[in-house]
C-alpha positions as CSV (number, residue, x, y, z in Angstrom):
1,X,-12.0,-3.8,-6.2
2,X,-14.8,-5.0,-4.0
3,X,-17.1,-2.9,-1.8
4,X,-15.9,-2.4,1.8
5,X,-17.0,-5.0,4.3
6,X,-18.2,-4.3,7.8
7,X,-14.6,-3.6,8.9
8,X,-13.9,-1.3,6.0
9,X,-11.7,-3.9,4.2
10,X,-11.7,-4.0,0.4
11,X,-10.2,-6.7,-1.8
12,X,-8.1,-5.3,-4.7
13,X,-7.3,-7.7,-7.6
14,X,-4.4,-6.9,-9.9
15,X,-3.3,-8.4,-13.2
16,X,-0.1,-7.5,-14.9
17,X,1.0,-8.8,-18.3
18,X,4.5,-8.2,-19.4
19,X,4.3,-7.5,-23.2
20,X,7.7,-6.2,-24.0
21,X,10.8,-6.9,-21.9
22,X,13.0,-4.6,-24.0
23,X,16.3,-5.4,-25.6
24,X,16.7,-8.7,-23.8
25,X,14.1,-10.3,-26.1
26,X,11.5,-12.9,-25.6
27,X,12.1,-15.5,-23.0
28,X,14.9,-13.6,-21.3
29,X,15.0,-13.0,-17.5
30,X,17.1,-10.0,-16.6
31,X,17.7,-9.2,-12.9
32,X,14.4,-10.5,-11.8
33,X,12.4,-9.0,-14.6
34,X,9.6,-11.2,-15.8
35,X,9.7,-13.1,-19.0
36,X,7.9,-11.5,-21.9
37,X,4.3,-12.8,-21.9
38,X,4.3,-13.5,-18.2
39,X,1.1,-12.8,-16.4
40,X,1.2,-12.0,-12.7
41,X,-2.0,-12.0,-10.7
42,X,-2.3,-10.8,-7.1
43,X,-4.9,-9.9,-4.5
44,X,-4.5,-7.5,-1.6
45,X,-6.7,-6.8,1.3
46,X,-6.8,-3.0,2.1
47,X,-8.3,-1.4,5.1
48,X,-8.9,2.4,5.1
49,X,-8.6,3.8,8.6
50,X,-8.9,7.2,10.1
51,X,-5.9,8.8,11.9
52,X,-7.7,8.1,15.2
53,X,-8.0,4.4,14.3
54,X,-4.4,4.2,13.4
55,X,-3.4,5.8,16.7
56,X,-5.6,3.5,18.7
57,X,-4.4,0.4,16.8
58,X,-0.7,1.3,17.3
59,X,-1.3,2.2,20.9
60,X,-2.9,-1.2,21.5
61,X,0.4,-2.9,20.4
62,X,2.6,-0.7,22.5
63,X,3.6,2.0,20.0
64,X,3.2,5.8,20.4
65,X,2.5,7.8,17.3
66,X,4.8,10.8,17.1
67,X,3.6,12.2,13.8
68,X,1.1,11.6,11.0
69,X,2.0,13.3,7.8
70,X,0.0,13.8,4.6
71,X,2.9,13.6,2.2
72,X,6.6,12.6,1.9
73,X,7.7,16.1,3.1
74,X,6.1,15.5,6.5
75,X,3.4,18.0,6.0
76,X,0.8,17.6,8.8
77,X,-2.0,15.2,7.8
78,X,-5.4,16.7,6.9
79,X,-7.9,13.9,7.1
80,X,-10.5,15.7,5.0
81,X,-8.2,16.1,2.0
82,X,-5.1,14.0,2.2
83,X,-4.9,10.6,0.4
84,X,-1.6,9.5,1.9
85,X,-1.0,8.9,5.6
86,X,2.7,8.6,6.7
87,X,3.0,7.4,10.3
88,X,6.0,7.8,12.5
89,X,5.8,5.7,15.7
90,X,8.1,4.4,18.5
91,X,7.9,1.9,21.2
92,X,6.0,3.3,24.2
């Protein structure tokens, strides 16, 4: 992962190698499962934003934030400690 740029964006690089595809054996593709030995590489740009930034960005595109949760149980988001931000928004 790179250091954040001026906008707080980091580049995350991932590499996944499928070593064992299970009972199907080498060379088999089962329901979209990768072939044994396949290597998948990907890059994602991630931007870490405050709750205030998320609200402002969504407001700017015509959405109103109804709730920001800190987990999948809709517990209120605590910016100082929560690592997950679940956002519920609707058209303004």
